[in-house]
Short mmCIF file of C-alpha atoms in Angstrom, two decimals:
data_model
loop_
_atom_site.label_atom_id
_atom_site.label_comp_id
_atom_site.label_asym_id
_atom_site.label_seq_id
_atom_site.Cartn_x
_atom_site.Cartn_y
_atom_site.Cartn_z
CA MET A 30 0.00 0.00 0.00
CA ASN A 31 2.76 2.45 0.93
CA ARG A 32 4.61 1.58 -2.26
CA THR A 33 1.48 2.35 -4.30
CA VAL A 34 1.01 5.64 -2.47
CA ASP A 35 4.68 6.55 -3.00
CA ARG A 36 4.47 5.75 -6.71
CA ARG A 37 1.31 7.81 -7.08
CA ALA A 38 2.97 10.72 -5.29
CA ALA A 39 6.04 10.44 -7.53
CA ALA A 40 3.85 10.39 -10.64
CA LEU A 41 1.96 13.45 -9.38
CA ALA A 42 5.27 15.22 -8.76
CA THR A 43 6.30 14.53 -12.36
CA LEU A 44 3.04 15.92 -13.72
CA CYS A 45 3.37 18.98 -11.51
CA ALA A 46 6.96 19.53 -12.65
CA MET A 47 5.80 19.93 -16.25
CA SER A 48 3.07 22.30 -15.09
CA LEU A 49 5.78 24.22 -13.24
CA MET A 50 7.73 24.61 -16.47
CA ILE A 51 4.67 25.92 -18.32
CA VAL A 52 3.80 28.48 -15.65
CA LEU A 53 7.44 29.41 -15.14
CA ASP A 54 7.69 30.11 -18.85
CA SER A 55 4.68 32.43 -18.90
CA THR A 56 5.77 34.49 -15.90
CA VAL A 57 9.41 34.93 -16.88
CA VAL A 58 8.27 36.17 -20.29
CA ALA A 59 5.96 38.76 -18.70
CA VAL A 60 8.89 40.30 -16.84
CA ALA A 61 11.20 40.26 -19.88
CA VAL A 62 8.79 41.72 -22.48
CA PRO A 63 10.32 45.25 -22.53
CA ASP A 64 13.84 43.85 -23.09
CA ILE A 65 12.64 41.49 -25.83
CA GLN A 66 10.78 44.33 -27.55
CA ARG A 67 13.82 46.59 -27.48
CA GLU A 68 16.42 44.03 -28.64
CA LEU A 69 14.41 42.32 -31.41
CA GLY A 70 12.57 45.41 -32.66
CA PHE A 71 8.96 44.43 -31.96
CA SER A 72 6.30 47.11 -32.34
CA PRO A 73 4.31 48.03 -29.19
CA ALA A 74 1.39 45.91 -30.37
CA GLY A 75 3.49 43.24 -32.08
CA VAL A 76 5.34 42.30 -28.91
CA ALA A 77 2.11 40.78 -27.62
CA TRP A 78 2.74 37.94 -30.07
CA VAL A 79 5.61 36.77 -27.88
CA VAL A 80 2.88 35.67 -25.48
CA ASN A 81 0.00 35.14 -27.90
CA ALA A 82 1.83 32.81 -30.31
CA TYR A 83 2.28 30.45 -27.40
CA LEU A 84 -1.29 30.80 -26.16
CA VAL A 85 -2.88 30.36 -29.60
CA ALA A 86 -0.96 27.15 -30.33
CA PHE A 87 -1.67 25.91 -26.82
CA ALA A 88 -5.39 26.58 -27.05
CA GLY A 89 -5.83 25.35 -30.61
CA LEU A 90 -4.09 22.01 -30.13
CA LEU A 91 -5.38 21.07 -26.68
CA LEU A 92 -8.47 19.28 -27.99
CA LEU A 93 -6.42 17.28 -30.48
CA ALA A 94 -3.92 16.47 -27.74
CA GLY A 95 -6.66 15.34 -25.36
CA ARG A 96 -8.11 13.02 -27.99
CA LEU A 97 -4.63 11.75 -28.86
CA GLY A 98 -4.12 10.90 -25.19
CA ASP A 99 -7.28 8.78 -25.23
CA LEU A 100 -6.08 6.96 -28.35
CA VAL A 101 -2.40 6.23 -27.71
CA GLY A 102 -2.15 6.66 -23.94
CA SER A 103 -1.82 9.81 -21.88
CA TRP A 104 1.72 9.01 -20.80
CA ARG A 105 2.99 8.87 -24.40
CA VAL A 106 1.37 12.20 -25.26
CA PHE A 107 2.71 13.79 -22.07
CA LEU A 108 6.30 12.72 -22.79
CA ALA A 109 6.09 13.77 -26.46
CA GLY A 110 4.80 17.19 -25.46
CA LEU A 111 7.51 17.59 -22.86
CA ALA A 112 10.20 16.76 -25.43
CA LEU A 113 8.81 19.27 -27.96
CA PHE A 114 8.44 21.97 -25.30
CA THR A 115 12.07 21.49 -24.22
CA ALA A 116 13.43 21.61 -27.78
CA ALA A 117 11.34 24.69 -28.61
CA SER A 118 12.65 26.41 -25.48
CA ALA A 119 16.16 26.00 -26.85
CA LEU A 120 15.03 27.48 -30.18
CA CYS A 121 13.51 30.51 -28.43
CA GLY A 122 16.66 31.12 -26.42
CA LEU A 123 18.82 31.04 -29.55
CA ALA A 124 16.43 33.01 -31.81
CA PRO A 125 18.21 35.94 -33.53
CA THR A 126 15.07 37.55 -34.99
CA ALA A 127 11.56 38.44 -33.90
CA GLY A 128 9.99 36.06 -36.42
CA LEU A 129 12.04 33.08 -35.27
CA LEU A 130 11.21 33.82 -31.64
CA VAL A 131 7.48 33.88 -32.44
CA ALA A 132 7.85 30.58 -34.33
CA GLY A 133 9.65 29.05 -31.37
CA ARG A 134 6.93 30.28 -29.04
CA PHE A 135 4.31 28.64 -31.27
CA LEU A 136 6.19 25.32 -31.04
CA GLN A 137 6.48 25.77 -27.29
CA GLY A 138 2.72 26.17 -27.15
CA ALA A 139 2.24 23.02 -29.21
CA GLY A 140 4.45 21.03 -26.84
CA GLY A 141 2.77 22.52 -23.81
CA ALA A 142 -0.62 21.60 -25.25
CA LEU A 143 0.35 17.96 -25.72
CA ALA A 144 1.52 17.68 -22.12
CA ALA A 145 -1.07 19.85 -20.38
CA ALA A 146 -4.09 18.37 -22.16
CA VAL A 147 -3.70 15.06 -20.36
CA VAL A 148 -2.49 16.24 -16.95
CA LEU A 149 -5.88 16.79 -15.29
CA GLY A 150 -7.21 13.49 -16.59
CA MET A 151 -4.13 11.66 -15.31
CA ILE A 152 -4.54 13.25 -11.88
CA VAL A 153 -8.22 12.24 -11.76
CA ARG A 154 -7.27 8.65 -12.61
CA LEU A 155 -4.38 8.62 -10.14
CA TYR A 156 -6.61 9.93 -7.31
CA PRO A 157 -10.25 8.83 -7.79
CA GLU A 158 -11.03 9.20 -4.08
CA PRO A 159 -12.74 12.59 -3.42
CA ALA A 160 -10.55 13.69 -0.50
CA ALA A 161 -7.33 12.54 -2.15
CA GLN A 162 -8.34 14.16 -5.42
CA ALA A 163 -9.01 17.49 -3.68
CA ARG A 164 -5.54 17.34 -2.10
CA ALA A 165 -3.96 16.45 -5.44
CA MET A 166 -5.71 19.37 -7.14
CA GLY A 167 -4.48 21.62 -4.33
CA ILE A 168 -0.91 20.44 -4.89
CA TYR A 169 -1.33 20.99 -8.63
CA SER A 170 -2.56 24.55 -8.03
CA PHE A 171 0.22 25.15 -5.50
CA THR A 172 2.77 24.08 -8.12
CA GLN A 173 1.34 26.54 -10.59
CA ALA A 174 1.46 29.32 -8.02
CA GLY A 175 4.99 28.30 -7.05
CA GLY A 176 6.00 28.45 -10.69
CA ALA A 177 4.60 31.96 -10.89
CA ALA A 178 6.51 33.02 -7.77
CA VAL A 179 9.77 31.52 -8.99
CA GLY A 180 9.19 32.80 -12.51
CA PHE A 181 8.73 36.44 -11.62
CA VAL A 182 11.89 36.59 -9.53
CA ALA A 183 13.96 34.26 -11.73
CA GLY A 184 12.84 36.16 -14.81
CA GLY A 185 14.03 39.42 -13.32
CA ILE A 186 17.36 37.97 -12.19
CA LEU A 187 18.05 36.13 -15.46
CA THR A 188 17.02 39.08 -17.63
CA ASP A 189 19.13 41.58 -15.68
CA ALA A 190 22.16 39.28 -15.33
CA LEU A 191 22.24 37.18 -18.51
CA GLY A 192 19.73 38.72 -20.90
CA TRP A 193 16.30 37.56 -22.02
CA PRO A 194 17.49 34.37 -23.87
CA ALA A 195 18.28 32.82 -20.49
CA ILE A 196 14.60 32.77 -19.51
CA PHE A 197 13.98 30.18 -22.24
CA LEU A 198 17.23 28.22 -21.99
CA VAL A 199 16.59 27.50 -18.30
CA ASN A 200 13.81 25.12 -19.39
CA VAL A 201 16.20 22.81 -21.22
CA PRO A 202 17.94 21.03 -18.30
CA ILE A 203 14.69 20.91 -16.31
CA GLY A 204 12.84 19.37 -19.25
CA ILE A 205 15.47 16.69 -19.82
CA VAL A 206 15.39 15.59 -16.17
CA VAL A 207 11.58 15.56 -15.97
CA TRP A 208 11.35 13.55 -19.20
CA LEU A 209 13.75 10.89 -17.92
CA VAL A 210 11.91 10.62 -14.59
CA GLY A 211 8.47 10.61 -16.21
CA ARG A 212 9.41 7.84 -18.63
CA ARG A 213 10.18 5.67 -15.64
CA LEU A 214 7.39 6.58 -13.21
CA LEU A 215 4.23 7.57 -15.07
CA PRO A 216 1.46 4.93 -15.16
CA ARG A 217 0.96 3.50 -18.63
CA GLU A 218 -2.33 2.75 -20.34
CA THR A 219 -2.77 1.37 -23.83
CA GLY A 220 -5.46 3.74 -25.09
CA LEU A 221 -8.08 3.01 -27.73
CA GLY A 222 -5.66 2.87 -30.67
CA LEU A 223 -5.21 5.27 -33.58
CA ARG A 224 -7.76 3.35 -35.64
CA ALA A 225 -10.41 4.88 -33.38
CA GLY A 226 -9.82 8.13 -35.28
CA LEU A 227 -8.10 11.50 -34.91
CA ASP A 228 -9.59 14.77 -36.19
CA VAL A 229 -6.56 16.68 -37.48
CA PRO A 230 -8.62 19.00 -39.76
CA GLY A 231 -10.71 20.01 -36.76
CA ALA A 232 -7.58 20.92 -34.80
CA LEU A 233 -6.28 23.02 -37.70
CA LEU A 234 -9.61 24.84 -38.02
CA ILE A 235 -9.85 25.80 -34.34
CA THR A 236 -6.15 26.84 -34.21
CA ALA A 237 -6.50 29.03 -37.30
CA GLY A 238 -9.77 30.49 -36.01
CA LEU A 239 -8.24 31.45 -32.67
CA SER A 240 -5.17 32.89 -34.41
CA LEU A 241 -7.29 35.13 -36.63
CA GLY A 242 -9.43 36.15 -33.66
CA VAL A 243 -6.40 37.25 -31.65
CA PHE A 244 -4.93 38.97 -34.73
CA ALA A 245 -8.20 40.87 -35.19
CA ILE A 246 -8.13 42.10 -31.60
CA VAL A 247 -4.52 43.27 -31.90
CA ARG A 248 -5.28 44.83 -35.29
CA THR A 249 -8.11 46.82 -33.72
CA GLY A 250 -5.63 48.46 -31.37
CA GLU A 251 -3.17 49.22 -34.18
CA SER A 252 -5.43 50.40 -37.01
CA GLY A 253 -9.01 50.57 -35.80
CA ALA A 254 -12.05 48.34 -36.01
CA ALA A 255 -12.38 48.58 -39.80
CA ALA A 256 -8.95 47.03 -40.34
CA ALA A 257 -9.87 44.17 -38.02
CA ALA A 258 -13.16 43.32 -39.73
CA TYR A 259 -11.86 40.81 -42.25
CA PRO A 260 -9.63 38.79 -39.90
CA GLY A 261 -12.36 38.91 -37.26
CA ILE A 262 -14.99 37.59 -39.65
CA GLY A 263 -12.53 35.02 -40.94
CA GLY A 264 -11.83 33.80 -37.42
CA LEU A 265 -15.54 33.46 -36.67
CA LEU A 266 -16.12 31.54 -39.90
CA LEU A 267 -13.28 29.14 -39.12
CA VAL A 268 -14.67 28.51 -35.63
CA LEU A 269 -18.10 27.91 -37.20
CA CYS A 270 -16.50 25.48 -39.67
CA PHE A 271 -14.89 23.73 -36.71
CA LEU A 272 -18.28 23.28 -35.03
CA ILE A 273 -19.80 21.99 -38.28
CA ARG A 274 -16.85 19.63 -38.63
CA GLN A 275 -17.53 18.29 -35.13
CA ARG A 276 -21.14 17.66 -36.16
CA TYR A 277 -20.25 15.48 -39.13
CA ALA A 278 -16.76 14.10 -38.39
CA THR A 279 -16.55 10.36 -37.81
CA ARG A 280 -14.29 10.87 -34.80
CA PRO A 281 -14.69 14.51 -33.67
CA LEU A 282 -12.42 16.23 -31.18
CA ILE A 283 -15.52 17.12 -29.15
CA PRO A 284 -18.30 14.52 -29.48
CA LEU A 285 -21.80 15.93 -29.75
CA ARG A 286 -22.71 14.35 -26.44
CA LEU A 287 -20.10 16.63 -24.82
CA LEU A 288 -21.13 19.71 -26.78
CA GLY A 289 -24.68 19.02 -25.64
CA ARG A 290 -23.77 19.13 -21.96
CA ARG A 291 -25.09 22.42 -20.69
CA TRP A 292 -23.08 22.13 -17.48
CA LEU A 293 -19.80 21.54 -19.32
CA LEU A 294 -20.29 24.55 -21.60
CA ILE A 295 -21.39 26.92 -18.83
CA ALA A 296 -18.66 25.84 -16.41
CA ASN A 297 -16.00 26.34 -19.05
CA ALA A 298 -17.42 29.75 -19.96
CA ALA A 299 -16.63 30.72 -16.37
CA VAL A 300 -13.20 29.10 -16.73
CA LEU A 301 -12.54 31.17 -19.87
CA LEU A 302 -13.43 34.42 -18.10
CA VAL A 303 -11.33 33.66 -15.01
CA PHE A 304 -8.24 32.84 -17.06
CA ALA A 305 -8.83 35.82 -19.37
CA THR A 306 -8.65 37.94 -16.23
CA GLY A 307 -5.53 36.24 -14.88
CA MET A 308 -3.38 36.27 -18.01
CA GLY A 309 -4.50 39.71 -19.14
CA PHE A 310 -3.97 41.25 -15.71
CA GLN A 311 -0.52 39.71 -15.36
CA PHE A 312 0.63 41.20 -18.68
CA VAL A 313 -0.87 44.66 -18.13
CA ASN A 314 0.20 44.93 -14.49
CA ALA A 315 3.80 44.08 -15.43
CA LEU A 316 3.71 47.05 -17.80
CA PHE A 317 2.14 49.26 -15.10
CA VAL A 318 4.89 48.41 -12.62
CA GLN A 319 7.65 49.12 -15.13
CA ARG A 320 6.25 52.10 -17.04
CA VAL A 321 4.26 53.92 -14.36
CA MET A 322 6.12 52.97 -11.19
CA GLY A 323 9.53 52.89 -12.90
CA TYR A 324 10.66 49.43 -11.73
CA GLY A 325 13.23 47.33 -13.59
CA ALA A 326 12.89 43.64 -14.49
CA LEU A 327 14.06 42.35 -11.10
CA GLY A 328 12.02 44.92 -9.19
CA THR A 329 8.94 43.89 -11.16
CA GLY A 330 9.52 40.25 -10.32
CA LEU A 331 9.87 41.04 -6.62
CA ALA A 332 6.75 43.23 -6.71
CA PHE A 333 4.73 40.32 -8.11
CA LEU A 334 6.16 37.76 -5.67
CA PRO A 335 3.65 38.03 -2.76
CA THR A 336 0.64 37.15 -4.92
CA PRO A 337 1.74 33.68 -6.10
CA ILE A 338 2.99 32.89 -2.60
CA VAL A 339 -0.46 33.65 -1.19
CA ILE A 340 -2.10 31.69 -4.02
CA GLY A 341 0.14 28.70 -3.34
CA LEU A 342 -0.46 28.63 0.41
CA VAL A 343 -4.22 29.06 0.06
CA SER A 344 -4.58 26.48 -2.72
CA LEU A 345 -2.53 23.91 -0.81
CA PHE A 346 -3.74 24.34 2.76
CA VAL A 347 -7.06 26.19 2.68
CA ALA A 348 -8.87 25.39 -0.57
CA PRO A 349 -8.99 21.57 -0.12
CA ARG A 350 -10.50 21.92 3.37
CA LEU A 351 -13.07 24.47 2.26
CA THR A 352 -14.02 22.41 -0.79
CA GLY A 353 -14.29 19.22 1.22
CA ARG A 354 -16.53 20.89 3.79
CA TYR A 355 -18.73 23.18 1.67
CA GLY A 356 -18.41 21.90 -1.89
CA ALA A 357 -16.80 23.48 -4.94
CA ARG A 358 -19.58 25.92 -5.89
CA PRO A 359 -19.79 27.93 -2.61
CA VAL A 360 -15.99 28.07 -2.47
CA LEU A 361 -15.87 29.31 -6.06
CA ILE A 362 -18.43 32.04 -5.33
CA GLY A 363 -16.42 33.24 -2.33
CA GLY A 364 -13.20 33.19 -4.35
CA LEU A 365 -14.69 35.21 -7.21
CA VAL A 366 -16.08 37.83 -4.82
CA THR A 367 -12.65 38.19 -3.21
CA LEU A 368 -10.90 38.41 -6.58
CA LEU A 369 -13.39 41.05 -7.74
CA ALA A 370 -12.72 43.13 -4.63
CA GLY A 371 -8.97 43.07 -5.26
CA LEU A 372 -9.35 44.21 -8.86
CA LEU A 373 -11.66 47.06 -7.91
CA LEU A 374 -9.09 48.28 -5.39
CA LEU A 375 -6.45 48.36 -8.15
CA VAL A 376 -8.68 50.51 -10.36
CA ARG A 377 -8.11 53.34 -7.86
CA LEU A 378 -4.29 53.29 -8.10
CA PRO A 379 -2.83 56.83 -8.24
CA THR A 380 -0.07 57.92 -10.60
CA ALA A 381 2.39 58.22 -7.71
CA THR A 382 1.71 54.65 -6.64
CA SER A 383 3.18 53.43 -3.38
CA TYR A 384 3.82 49.71 -3.66
CA VAL A 385 3.32 48.97 0.04
CA ALA A 386 0.32 51.25 0.62
CA ASP A 387 -1.47 51.13 -2.74
CA MET A 388 -0.58 47.98 -4.68
CA LEU A 389 0.41 45.28 -2.20
CA PRO A 390 -2.91 45.04 -0.28
CA PRO A 391 -5.03 44.51 -3.45
CA LEU A 392 -2.52 41.96 -4.76
CA ILE A 393 -2.80 39.97 -1.52
CA VAL A 394 -6.60 40.11 -1.69
CA MET A 395 -6.43 38.86 -5.28
CA GLY A 396 -4.10 36.06 -4.21
CA LEU A 397 -6.61 34.91 -1.60
CA GLY A 398 -9.35 34.89 -4.22
CA VAL A 399 -7.37 33.08 -6.89
CA GLY A 400 -6.07 30.52 -4.40
CA VAL A 401 -9.55 29.13 -3.80
CA THR A 402 -11.04 29.97 -7.21
CA ILE A 403 -8.72 27.93 -9.44
CA PRO A 404 -8.99 24.53 -7.68
CA ALA A 405 -12.76 24.92 -7.31
CA ILE A 406 -13.41 25.95 -10.90
CA ILE A 407 -11.22 23.15 -12.25
CA MET A 408 -13.12 20.59 -10.18
CA LEU A 409 -16.42 21.96 -11.49
CA ALA A 410 -15.19 21.86 -15.08
CA MET A 411 -14.10 18.21 -14.69
CA ALA A 412 -17.21 17.18 -12.74
CA GLY A 413 -18.84 13.95 -13.83
CA ALA A 414 -16.39 13.09 -16.62
CA LYS A 415 -16.41 9.37 -17.41
CA PRO A 416 -12.95 7.72 -17.37
CA VAL A 417 -13.10 7.23 -21.16
CA ASP A 418 -13.77 10.97 -21.63
CA THR A 419 -11.28 12.44 -19.16
CA GLY A 420 -8.76 13.25 -21.89
CA MET A 421 -11.32 15.10 -24.01
CA VAL A 422 -12.91 16.90 -21.05
CA SER A 423 -9.48 17.84 -19.71
CA GLY A 424 -8.48 19.11 -23.15
CA PHE A 425 -11.72 21.08 -23.45
CA SER A 426 -11.18 22.72 -20.06
CA ASN A 427 -7.56 23.53 -20.83
CA THR A 428 -8.63 24.96 -24.19
CA ALA A 429 -11.01 27.30 -22.37
CA GLN A 430 -8.17 28.32 -20.05
CA GLN A 431 -5.67 29.09 -22.80
CA ALA A 432 -8.17 30.62 -25.23
CA GLY A 433 -9.35 32.82 -22.38
CA GLY A 434 -5.76 33.79 -21.65
CA ALA A 435 -5.03 34.71 -25.28
CA LEU A 436 -8.25 36.65 -25.78
CA GLY A 437 -8.09 38.33 -22.37
CA LEU A 438 -4.49 39.45 -22.83
CA SER A 439 -5.24 40.85 -26.27
CA VAL A 440 -8.40 42.68 -25.18
CA LEU A 441 -6.87 44.20 -22.04
CA ALA A 442 -3.72 45.25 -23.91
CA VAL A 443 -5.77 46.90 -26.67
CA VAL A 444 -8.02 48.68 -24.15
CA ALA A 445 -4.99 49.97 -22.24
CA ALA A 446 -3.27 51.20 -25.40
CA GLY A 447 -6.43 52.81 -26.77
CA HIS A 448 -7.34 54.66 -23.59
CA THR A 449 -3.73 55.78 -23.13
CA ALA A 450 -3.72 57.22 -26.65
CA ASP A 451 -7.00 59.03 -25.99
CA ARG A 452 -5.61 60.59 -22.83
CA LEU A 453 -2.43 61.69 -24.62
CA GLU A 454 -4.50 63.34 -27.35
CA ALA A 455 -6.45 65.15 -24.63
CA GLY A 456 -3.20 66.66 -23.36
CA ALA A 457 -2.38 64.41 -20.39
CA VAL A 458 1.26 63.84 -19.50
CA ALA A 459 2.62 60.42 -20.46
CA VAL A 460 2.69 58.82 -17.01
CA ASP A 461 -0.85 59.96 -16.22
CA ALA A 462 -2.07 58.65 -19.58
CA LEU A 463 -0.41 55.28 -18.97
CA ARG A 464 -1.95 55.02 -15.51
CA ALA A 465 -5.39 55.78 -16.93
CA GLY A 466 -4.99 53.17 -19.66
CA TYR A 467 -3.79 50.39 -17.38
CA THR A 468 -6.40 51.03 -14.69
CA ARG A 469 -9.12 51.00 -17.36
CA SER A 470 -7.90 47.49 -18.21
CA PHE A 471 -8.10 46.54 -14.53
CA LEU A 472 -11.73 47.67 -14.54
CA LEU A 473 -12.48 45.52 -17.58
CA ALA A 474 -10.81 42.56 -15.85
CA ALA A 475 -13.16 43.16 -12.91
CA VAL A 476 -16.09 43.00 -15.35
CA PHE A 477 -14.84 39.60 -16.56
CA VAL A 478 -14.81 38.31 -12.98
CA GLY A 479 -18.24 39.78 -12.31
CA VAL A 480 -19.70 37.92 -15.29
CA ALA A 481 -18.05 34.67 -14.13
CA LEU A 482 -19.61 35.25 -10.71
CA LEU A 483 -23.08 35.72 -12.22
CA ILE A 484 -22.65 32.55 -14.27
CA THR A 485 -21.72 30.58 -11.16
CA VAL A 486 -24.56 31.96 -9.04
CA PHE A 487 -27.37 31.64 -11.56
CA PHE A 488 -26.38 28.88 -13.99
CA LEU A 489 -24.25 26.41 -11.98
CA ARG A 490 -26.82 25.82 -9.27
CA ARG A 491 -26.91 22.02 -9.37
CA ALA A 492 -24.93 19.18 -10.84
CA PRO A 493 -25.84 17.70 -14.25
CA SER A 494 -28.37 14.88 -14.46
CA THR A 495 -27.59 11.35 -15.55
CA SER A 496 -29.42 12.05 -18.79
CA ASP A 497 -26.61 14.48 -19.59
CA ASP A 498 -24.16 11.60 -19.26
CA VAL A 499 -22.73 12.84 -16.00
CA ALA A 500 -23.17 12.26 -12.31
CA THR A 501 -26.07 13.70 -10.37
CA PRO A 502 -25.75 14.60 -6.73
CA ALA A 503 -28.91 15.23 -4.81
CA ALA A 504 -30.83 18.38 -5.55
CA GLY A 505 -29.06 21.40 -4.17
CA SER A 506 -25.73 19.58 -3.99
CA GLU A 507 -22.69 21.80 -4.34
CA LEU A 508 -20.52 19.22 -6.06
CA ALA A 509 -18.84 17.99 -2.97
CA PRO A 510 -17.67 14.37 -2.72
CA GLU A 511 -20.76 12.85 -4.35
CA CYS A 512 -19.88 14.19 -7.77
CA HIS A 513 -16.37 12.80 -7.64
CA ALA A 514 -17.58 9.47 -6.35
CA ALA A 515 -19.71 9.23 -9.47
CA THR A 516 -16.68 10.10 -11.57
CA ARG A 517 -14.76 7.30 -9.87
CA GLN A 518 -17.48 4.82 -10.71
CA GLY A 519 -17.67 6.00 -14.32
CA ALA A 520 -21.30 6.98 -13.93
CA PRO A 521 -23.01 7.61 -17.25
#
């Protein structure tokens, strides 16, 4: 028994290590964006592609990766993704031009998608017991928060000391070690076999659709809404073609029985909004700290450090207990309210911002909110998934996370740039205009959270019924252990 527990813990540690690399990568890039822009000659709007190329590839390929995990085995897909992510990190670190860096970031996103798409499903299978699963999800969230904490500081140190290429090259030795350990420890399952079908055209359609959608948003900020009309319409048409493809494909990435689950769609709409807030806020706030408060790369990393520490402690020690006692939905509502309060406090930041008096308290409040929100919302998104569907449901949830991140970052960046330009035209000094633009983005992020809160309160009131092919707790249940017990039993 102890040997089984130890092996499960070691497998969980391997999965979390890859998640650490993914989060580490996103946070170190946020700190290094000004240096990358200056050295490779990105335009103010174009530099967003350093982040968005990764997010678009990640979001677009997650569904394909989830299905691939069901067909050939999650462990194979995880290791393949880890290998690609590690190789692409080396390419990014050695990239001499902006175009090659963006290409490397796209490949990084593809590798991250392969690995991340199967992680949640593997954790659910490793820990089917409700209490153990809640603890495992807490550890997973803690790892992500830890990666953020390490990433902000490490990104500042590496960028100041060795230059921005070091933030990518640091992934290479970590990736090699994790791959070797994972190959030995991860549980192996055979999968359904490739003959069961793989929808590559569907994956290409959704990736291209998301890419055009993000391009349209960025184009709006650069040249106005008229210039963004054609790529925006093109993106919508490609997404529509993807949905039609899923209707008629022999082996779709998202079976109709999943697309017909009202709970799954609504829960992941909330997931999309929460992650749009998180990724967009992280990008915009890094710019606020550097351009309004005048901090360097290392100072920015240190300024961000308290938030992921709070998130990690709450997600590891507080969130599992609250979820086990009250259920995921009440905990999620409380977390969203707390997160909303923190964002609204940041909207009031003055131009002469004091970090200790003005910024730190809202960041800590946000950390408390995120620390309980992320584990709870992930559990809700995975609720009731049958073992055979865990790869697809995990991929769908991760797609919502990354698509939300890409869209949220683009929207908040465009809003900040647009409002800043308006203030400059009205005669405001540069620093005041920047403050106004960034705080307007904080307000929009608060709107995202408010909508997610309304969705949770009014549309996630009870678990899905068995007719929806998922588990059904008793009426009024808040998706506490009953839902996960049904998942363990593979309830239809």
